[in-house]
Coordinates of C-alpha atoms in Angstrom, one line a residue:
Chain A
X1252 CA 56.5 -9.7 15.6
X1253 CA 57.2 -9.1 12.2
X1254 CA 55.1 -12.1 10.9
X1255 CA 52.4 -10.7 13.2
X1256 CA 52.7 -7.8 11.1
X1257 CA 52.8 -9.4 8.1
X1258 CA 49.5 -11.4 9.1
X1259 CA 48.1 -8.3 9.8
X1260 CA 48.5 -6.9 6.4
X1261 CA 48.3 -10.3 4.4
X1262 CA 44.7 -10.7 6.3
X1263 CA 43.3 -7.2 6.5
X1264 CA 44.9 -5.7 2.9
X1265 CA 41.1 -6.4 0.8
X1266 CA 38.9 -4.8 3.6
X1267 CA 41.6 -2.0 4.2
X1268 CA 41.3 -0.9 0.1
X1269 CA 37.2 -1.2 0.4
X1270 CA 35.7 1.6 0.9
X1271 CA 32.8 0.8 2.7
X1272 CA 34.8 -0.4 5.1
X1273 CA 36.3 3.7 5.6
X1274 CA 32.7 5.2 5.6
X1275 CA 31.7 2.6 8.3
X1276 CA 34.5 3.9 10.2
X1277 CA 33.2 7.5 10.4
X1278 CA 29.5 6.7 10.5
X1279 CA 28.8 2.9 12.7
X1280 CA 27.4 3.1 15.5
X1281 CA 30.4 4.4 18.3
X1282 CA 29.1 1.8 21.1
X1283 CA 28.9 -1.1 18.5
X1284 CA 31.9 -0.4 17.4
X1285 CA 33.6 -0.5 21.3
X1286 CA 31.2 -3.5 21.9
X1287 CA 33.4 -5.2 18.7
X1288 CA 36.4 -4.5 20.1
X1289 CA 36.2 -5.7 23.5
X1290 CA 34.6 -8.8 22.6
X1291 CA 37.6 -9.2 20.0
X1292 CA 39.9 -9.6 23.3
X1293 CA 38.4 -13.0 24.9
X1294 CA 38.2 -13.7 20.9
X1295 CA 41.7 -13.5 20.2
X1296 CA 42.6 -14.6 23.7
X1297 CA 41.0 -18.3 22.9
X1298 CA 42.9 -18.1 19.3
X1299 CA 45.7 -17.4 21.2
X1300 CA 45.4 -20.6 22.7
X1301 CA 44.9 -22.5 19.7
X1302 CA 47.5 -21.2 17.4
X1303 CA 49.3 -17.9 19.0
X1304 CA 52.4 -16.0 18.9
X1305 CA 54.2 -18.4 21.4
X1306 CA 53.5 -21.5 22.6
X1307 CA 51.4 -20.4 25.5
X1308 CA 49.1 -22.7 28.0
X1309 CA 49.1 -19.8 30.5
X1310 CA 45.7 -17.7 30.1
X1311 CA 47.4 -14.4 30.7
X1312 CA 50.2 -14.9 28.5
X1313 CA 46.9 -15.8 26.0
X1314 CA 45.3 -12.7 27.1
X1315 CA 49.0 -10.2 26.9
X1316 CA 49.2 -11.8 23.0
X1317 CA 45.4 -11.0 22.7
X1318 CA 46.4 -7.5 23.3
X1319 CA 49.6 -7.7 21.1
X1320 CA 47.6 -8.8 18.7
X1321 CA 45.1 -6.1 18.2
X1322 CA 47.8 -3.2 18.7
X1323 CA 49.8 -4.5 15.9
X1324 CA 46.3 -4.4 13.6
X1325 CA 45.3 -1.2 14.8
X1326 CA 48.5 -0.1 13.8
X1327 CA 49.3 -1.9 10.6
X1328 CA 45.7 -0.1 9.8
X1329 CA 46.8 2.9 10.4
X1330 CA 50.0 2.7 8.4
X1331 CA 48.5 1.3 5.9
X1332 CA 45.3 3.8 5.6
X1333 CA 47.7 6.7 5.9
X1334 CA 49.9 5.5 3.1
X1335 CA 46.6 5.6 1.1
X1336 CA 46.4 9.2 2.1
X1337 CA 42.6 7.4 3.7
X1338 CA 43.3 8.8 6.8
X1339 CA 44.7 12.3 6.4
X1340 CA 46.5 14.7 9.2
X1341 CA 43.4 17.2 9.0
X1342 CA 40.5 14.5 9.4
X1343 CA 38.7 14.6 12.8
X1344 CA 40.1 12.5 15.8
X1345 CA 37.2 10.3 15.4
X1346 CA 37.1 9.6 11.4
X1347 CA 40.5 8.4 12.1
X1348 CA 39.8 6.6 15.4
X1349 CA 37.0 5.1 14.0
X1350 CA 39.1 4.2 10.7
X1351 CA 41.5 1.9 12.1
X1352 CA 39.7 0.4 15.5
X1353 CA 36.9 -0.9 12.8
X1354 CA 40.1 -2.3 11.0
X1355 CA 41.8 -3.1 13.8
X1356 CA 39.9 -6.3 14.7
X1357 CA 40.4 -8.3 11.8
X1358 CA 43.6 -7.0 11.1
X1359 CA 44.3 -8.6 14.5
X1360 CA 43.0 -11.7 13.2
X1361 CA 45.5 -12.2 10.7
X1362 CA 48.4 -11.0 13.2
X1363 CA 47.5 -14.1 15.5
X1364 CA 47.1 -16.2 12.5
X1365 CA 50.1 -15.0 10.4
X1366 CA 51.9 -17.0 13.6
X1367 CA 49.7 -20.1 12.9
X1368 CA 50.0 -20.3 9.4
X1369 CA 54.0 -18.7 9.1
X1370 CA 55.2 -20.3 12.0
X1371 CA 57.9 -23.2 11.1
X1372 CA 57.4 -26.8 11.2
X1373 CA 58.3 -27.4 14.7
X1374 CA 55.3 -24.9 16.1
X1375 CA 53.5 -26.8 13.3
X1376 CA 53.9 -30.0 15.5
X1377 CA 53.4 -28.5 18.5
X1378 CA 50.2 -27.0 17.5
X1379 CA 49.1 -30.7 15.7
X1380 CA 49.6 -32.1 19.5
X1381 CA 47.4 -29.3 20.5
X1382 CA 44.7 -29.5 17.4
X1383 CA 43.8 -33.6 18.8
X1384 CA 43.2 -32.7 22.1
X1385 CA 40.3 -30.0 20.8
X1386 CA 37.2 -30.2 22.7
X1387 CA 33.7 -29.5 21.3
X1388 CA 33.6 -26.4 22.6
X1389 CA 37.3 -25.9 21.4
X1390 CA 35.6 -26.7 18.2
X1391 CA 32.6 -24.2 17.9
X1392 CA 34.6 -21.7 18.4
X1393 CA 37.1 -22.3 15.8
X1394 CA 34.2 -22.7 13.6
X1395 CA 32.8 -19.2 14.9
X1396 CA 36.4 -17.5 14.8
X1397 CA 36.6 -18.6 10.7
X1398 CA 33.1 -17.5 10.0
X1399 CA 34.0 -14.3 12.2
X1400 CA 36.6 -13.8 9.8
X1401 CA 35.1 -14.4 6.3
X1402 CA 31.9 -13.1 7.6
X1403 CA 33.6 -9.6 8.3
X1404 CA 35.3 -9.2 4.6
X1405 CA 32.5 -9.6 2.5
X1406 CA 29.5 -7.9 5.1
X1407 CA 30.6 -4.2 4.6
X1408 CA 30.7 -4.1 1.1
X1409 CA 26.7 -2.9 -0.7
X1410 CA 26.8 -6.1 -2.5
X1411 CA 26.0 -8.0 0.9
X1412 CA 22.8 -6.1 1.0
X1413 CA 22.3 -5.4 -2.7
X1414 CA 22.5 -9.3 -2.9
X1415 CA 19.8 -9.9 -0.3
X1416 CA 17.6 -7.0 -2.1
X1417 CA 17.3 -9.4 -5.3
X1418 CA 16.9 -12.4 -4.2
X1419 CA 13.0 -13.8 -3.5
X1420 CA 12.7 -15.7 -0.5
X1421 CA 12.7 -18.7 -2.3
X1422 CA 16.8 -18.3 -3.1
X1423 CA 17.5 -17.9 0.7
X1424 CA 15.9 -21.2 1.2
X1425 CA 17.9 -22.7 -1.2
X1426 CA 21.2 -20.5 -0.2
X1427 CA 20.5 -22.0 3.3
X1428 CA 20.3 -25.9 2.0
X1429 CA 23.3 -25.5 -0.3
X1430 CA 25.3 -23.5 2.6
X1431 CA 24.0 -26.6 4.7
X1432 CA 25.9 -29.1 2.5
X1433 CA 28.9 -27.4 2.1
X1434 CA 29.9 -27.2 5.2
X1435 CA 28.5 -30.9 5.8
X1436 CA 31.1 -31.7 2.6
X1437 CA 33.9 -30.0 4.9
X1438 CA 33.1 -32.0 7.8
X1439 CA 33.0 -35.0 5.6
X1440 CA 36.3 -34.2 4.2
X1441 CA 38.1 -33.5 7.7
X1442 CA 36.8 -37.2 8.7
X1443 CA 38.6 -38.4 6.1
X1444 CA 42.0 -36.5 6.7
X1445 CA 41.7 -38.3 10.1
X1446 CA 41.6 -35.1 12.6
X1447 CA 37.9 -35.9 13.7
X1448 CA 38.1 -36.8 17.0
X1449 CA 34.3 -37.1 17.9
X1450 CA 33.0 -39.7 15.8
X1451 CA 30.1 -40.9 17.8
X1452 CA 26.6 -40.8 16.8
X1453 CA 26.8 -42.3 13.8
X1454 CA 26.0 -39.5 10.5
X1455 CA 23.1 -38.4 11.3
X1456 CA 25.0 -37.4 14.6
X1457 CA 27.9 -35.7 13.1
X1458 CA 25.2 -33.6 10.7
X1459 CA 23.3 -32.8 13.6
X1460 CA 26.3 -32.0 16.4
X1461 CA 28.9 -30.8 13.5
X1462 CA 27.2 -29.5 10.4
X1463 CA 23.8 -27.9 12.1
X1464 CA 25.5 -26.6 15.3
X1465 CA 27.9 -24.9 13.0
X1466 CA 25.9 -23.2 10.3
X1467 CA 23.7 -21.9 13.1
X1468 CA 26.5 -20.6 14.8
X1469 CA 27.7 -18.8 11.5
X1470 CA 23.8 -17.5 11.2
X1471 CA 24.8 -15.7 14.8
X1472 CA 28.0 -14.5 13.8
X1473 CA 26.3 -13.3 10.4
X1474 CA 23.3 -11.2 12.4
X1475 CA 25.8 -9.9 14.8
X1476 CA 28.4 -8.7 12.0
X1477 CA 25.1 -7.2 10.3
X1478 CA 24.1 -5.4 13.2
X1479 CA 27.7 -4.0 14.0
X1480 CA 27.3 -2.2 10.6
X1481 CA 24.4 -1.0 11.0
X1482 CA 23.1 -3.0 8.1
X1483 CA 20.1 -4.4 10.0
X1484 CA 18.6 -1.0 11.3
X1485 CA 15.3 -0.1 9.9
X1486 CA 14.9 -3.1 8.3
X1487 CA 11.8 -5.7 8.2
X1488 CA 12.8 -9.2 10.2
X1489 CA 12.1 -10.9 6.8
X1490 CA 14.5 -9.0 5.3
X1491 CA 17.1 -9.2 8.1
X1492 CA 16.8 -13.1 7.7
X1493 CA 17.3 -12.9 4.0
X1494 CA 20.7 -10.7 4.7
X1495 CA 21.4 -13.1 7.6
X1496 CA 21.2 -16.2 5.0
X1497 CA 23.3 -14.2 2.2
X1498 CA 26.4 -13.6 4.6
X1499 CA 25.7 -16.5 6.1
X1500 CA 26.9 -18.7 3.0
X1501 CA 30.4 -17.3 3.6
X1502 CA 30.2 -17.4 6.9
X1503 CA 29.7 -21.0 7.0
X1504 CA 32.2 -21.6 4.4
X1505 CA 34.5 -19.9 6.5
X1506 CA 33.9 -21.9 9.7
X1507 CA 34.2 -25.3 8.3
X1508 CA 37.5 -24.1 6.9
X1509 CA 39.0 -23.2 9.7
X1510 CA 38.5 -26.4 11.2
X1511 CA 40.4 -28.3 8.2
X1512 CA 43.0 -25.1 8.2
X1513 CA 43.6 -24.5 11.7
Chain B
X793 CA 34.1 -45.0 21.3
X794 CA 32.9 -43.1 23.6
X795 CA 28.9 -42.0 23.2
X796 CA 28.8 -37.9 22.3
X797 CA 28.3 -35.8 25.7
X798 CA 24.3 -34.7 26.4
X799 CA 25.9 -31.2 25.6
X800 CA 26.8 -31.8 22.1
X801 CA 23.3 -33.3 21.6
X802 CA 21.6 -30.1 23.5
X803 CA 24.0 -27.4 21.1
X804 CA 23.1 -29.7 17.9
X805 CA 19.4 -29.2 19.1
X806 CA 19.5 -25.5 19.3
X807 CA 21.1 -25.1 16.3
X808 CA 18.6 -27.0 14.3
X809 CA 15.8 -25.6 16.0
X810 CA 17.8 -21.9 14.9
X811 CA 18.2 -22.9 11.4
X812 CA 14.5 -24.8 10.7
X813 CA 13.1 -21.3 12.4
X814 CA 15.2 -18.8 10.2
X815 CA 14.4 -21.5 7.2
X816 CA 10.7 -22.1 7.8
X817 CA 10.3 -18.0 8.5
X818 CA 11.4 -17.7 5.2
X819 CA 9.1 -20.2 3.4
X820 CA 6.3 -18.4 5.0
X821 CA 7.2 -14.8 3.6
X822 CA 7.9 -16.5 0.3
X823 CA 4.2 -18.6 0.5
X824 CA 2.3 -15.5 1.5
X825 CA 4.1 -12.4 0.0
X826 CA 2.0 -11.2 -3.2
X827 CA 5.5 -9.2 -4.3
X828 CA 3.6 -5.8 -4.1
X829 CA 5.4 -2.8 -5.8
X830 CA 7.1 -0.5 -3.7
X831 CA 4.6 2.0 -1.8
X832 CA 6.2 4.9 0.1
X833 CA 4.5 6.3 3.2
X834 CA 6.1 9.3 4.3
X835 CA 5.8 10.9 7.9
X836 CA 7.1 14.3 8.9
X837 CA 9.5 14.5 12.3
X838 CA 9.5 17.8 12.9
X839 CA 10.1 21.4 11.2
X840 CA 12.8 23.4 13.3
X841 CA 13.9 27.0 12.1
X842 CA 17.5 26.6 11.2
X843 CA 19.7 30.1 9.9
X844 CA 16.9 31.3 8.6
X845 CA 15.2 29.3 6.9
X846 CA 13.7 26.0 7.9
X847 CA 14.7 22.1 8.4
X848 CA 12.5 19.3 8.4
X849 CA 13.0 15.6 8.9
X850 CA 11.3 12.3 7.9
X851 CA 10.7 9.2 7.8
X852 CA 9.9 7.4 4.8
X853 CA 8.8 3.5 5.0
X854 CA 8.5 0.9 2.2
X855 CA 5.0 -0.6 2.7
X856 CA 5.7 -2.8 -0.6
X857 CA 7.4 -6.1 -0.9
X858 CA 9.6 -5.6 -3.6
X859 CA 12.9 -2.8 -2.4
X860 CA 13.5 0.2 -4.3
X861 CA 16.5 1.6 -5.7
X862 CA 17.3 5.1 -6.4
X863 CA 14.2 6.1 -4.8
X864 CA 13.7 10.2 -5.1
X865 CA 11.5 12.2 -2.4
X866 CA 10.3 15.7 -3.1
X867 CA 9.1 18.1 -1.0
X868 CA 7.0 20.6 -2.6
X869 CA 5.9 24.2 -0.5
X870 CA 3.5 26.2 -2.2
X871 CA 0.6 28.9 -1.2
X872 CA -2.7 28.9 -3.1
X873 CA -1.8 26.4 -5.5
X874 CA 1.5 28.6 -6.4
X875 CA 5.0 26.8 -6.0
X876 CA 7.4 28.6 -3.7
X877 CA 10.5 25.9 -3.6
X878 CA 10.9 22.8 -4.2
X879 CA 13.7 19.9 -2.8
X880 CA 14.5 16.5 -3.8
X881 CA 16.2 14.2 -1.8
X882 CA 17.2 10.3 -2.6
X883 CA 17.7 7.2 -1.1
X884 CA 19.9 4.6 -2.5
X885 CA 18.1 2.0 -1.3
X886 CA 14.8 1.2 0.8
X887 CA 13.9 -2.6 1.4
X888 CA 11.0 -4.2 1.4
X889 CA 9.0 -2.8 4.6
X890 CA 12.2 -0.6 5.5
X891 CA 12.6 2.8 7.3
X892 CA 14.2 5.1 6.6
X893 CA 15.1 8.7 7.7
X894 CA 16.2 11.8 5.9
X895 CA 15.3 15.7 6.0
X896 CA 15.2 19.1 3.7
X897 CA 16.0 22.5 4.4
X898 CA 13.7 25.0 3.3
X899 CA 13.4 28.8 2.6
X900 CA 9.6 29.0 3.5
X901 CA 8.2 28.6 6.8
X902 CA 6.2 25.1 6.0
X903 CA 4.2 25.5 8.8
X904 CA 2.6 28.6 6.8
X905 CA 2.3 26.9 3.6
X906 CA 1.1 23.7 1.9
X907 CA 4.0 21.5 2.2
X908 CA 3.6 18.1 0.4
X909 CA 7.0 15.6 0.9
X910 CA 6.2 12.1 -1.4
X911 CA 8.1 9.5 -3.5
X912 CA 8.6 10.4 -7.2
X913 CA 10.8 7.6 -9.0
X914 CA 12.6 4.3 -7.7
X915 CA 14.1 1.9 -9.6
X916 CA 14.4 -2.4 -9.1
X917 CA 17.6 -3.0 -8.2

């Protein structure tokens, strides 16, 4: 429990001191931000599975940890934002609601993964065993969990959109081909360590199953974490594609790393 | 070694076809967009009496292709070509062909007067 904390803090501490992250808790969207955190729970449930608290192969010990998991963020948030006199005794029930349960979720990442990447050597093993026997499917979402993750620190600050505002169309085109190959190099460089397991299809396969499936995947994730924050409302589609590519460049980077990390 | 599952081929597809789409959208904005200045058209919501003295709301849309920064709206009430109050409000951004909504709370009954609401300065972020 007390690495779970520790992942929470480790994980959450640069969105907890952003402030864009405390205005979005008072002012997103009330059913996008309870449509985040119950689709957190089948999140962290399947991360549960992969990495977890304990070394479970039972769904509803999966789901109980899911549920561990975001209580300890919500309140590692809440100790934390208080200590930063963020959340104050006199604020309205739902500023400070809103405060932690937007900080809640990735908070709850890092508690499931502060197991994963804390845990000692003989977890380490068990979850090697495990990491092999990863399906496709198995691997998607790892990819979608890490761009989940690196997606959601850098999508509430105004540089996100402030970012999109300068660039010409012409830079997302590019941001999209060089976000492309990174993630391609990751792939590449996972083959090498020897953990790929699907090898089939030759390269033009593994780009096409591997490097495309996942960047479009990240895209998703992107758009959704966009529209969560409210950063797509009012906006013209050209311009929501533009933000979608910006965030999306983390976002992939973040997905083909948690494949080589996890 | 086993041939990849049809599903793996199928998920691959879709994400290509996601990622040419969002990519070849994109070319075409950049191929046909002329990279107008920003151009502010402003609609009025609705005027509402509010403790005494009067609130209206907007909309203000970015008909340009290029967004604004900083971008200051005035509303202006005035009867007979005299100024009775004026209110400025700002934006700190508005995209390219974004809406956006804000409001001002006047002394004057608009409705009475001449009220005028446009977009004075921006800046390029």
């Amino acid at each position: 429990m007390g690495r779970a904390f520790a992942g929470a803090v480790v994980f959450a501490l640069p969105i907890l001191m952003t402030m864009e992250m405390w205005w979005l808790g008072f002012h997103m969207d009330r059913l996008r931000l309870a449509l985040m955190v119950v689709a957190a729970v089948p999140l962290l449930t399947a991360l549960s599975h992969f990495i977890g608290f304990e070394d479970t192969f039972d769904w509803r010990e999966d789901l109980r940890d899911a549920f561990i998991a975001l209580t300890v963020g919500a309140v590692a948030s809440g100790v934390v934002l208080t200590l930063f006199a963020v959340i104050r005794l006199d604020d309205p029930p739902s500023a400070v609601i809103g405060k932690m349960m937007v900080q809640a979720v990735p908070a709850s990442f890092g508690a499931m993964l502060g197991r994963g990447q804390f845990g000692s050597s003989g977890d380490r093993e068990e979850s090697e065993k495990r990491r092999q026997n990863v399906t496709y499917a198995g691997e998607m979402f790892i990819m979608a969990a890490g761009a989940l993750y690196l997606g959601f620190s850098v999508a509430p600050t105004e540089e996100m959109v402030l970012i999109a505002y300068r660039m010409t169309p012409w830079h997302g085109v590019v941001l999209a081909g060089v976000s492309l190959a990174a993630m391609h190099a990751f792939v590449y460089l996972l083959q090498f360590k020897g953990g790929e397991t699907h090898q089939s299809g030759g390269a033009a396969g593994v780009f096409i199953r591997f490097s495309v499936a996942g960047y479009a995947l990240a895209l998703l994730v992107s758009l959704y974490v966009l529209w969560t924050f409210g950063r797509a409302d009012g906006h013209a589609p050209g311009q929501v594609i533009l933000a979608t590519l910006v965030l999306g460049f983390p976002a992939a980077i973040g997905a083909a790393a948690a494949r080589v990390i996890l | 070694m086993t041939p990849a599952p049809a599903s793996e081929w199928v998920a691959g597809g879709i994400g290509l076809a996601l990622v040419l789409g969002a990519v070849a959208f994109t070319v075409w904005e950049g191929a046909t967009q002329s990279r107008r200045p920003p151009d502010f058209t402003i609609r009025v919501d609705g005027v509402e009496p509010r403790n005494g003295r009067h609130r209206v709301l907007f909309t203000v849309r970015n008909a340009g292709d290029t967004t604004a920064a900083q971008v200051t709206i005035r509303a202006t009430v005035s009867r007979d070509g005299m100024v009775l109050e004026r209110a400025e409000a700002t934006f700190d951004y508005i995209a390219a062909g974004a809406t956006r909504r804000g409001g001002f709370v006047l002394g004057p009954d608009p409705s009475a007067q001449t009220l005028e609401i446009g977009a004075v300065s921006w800046t390029i972020p």
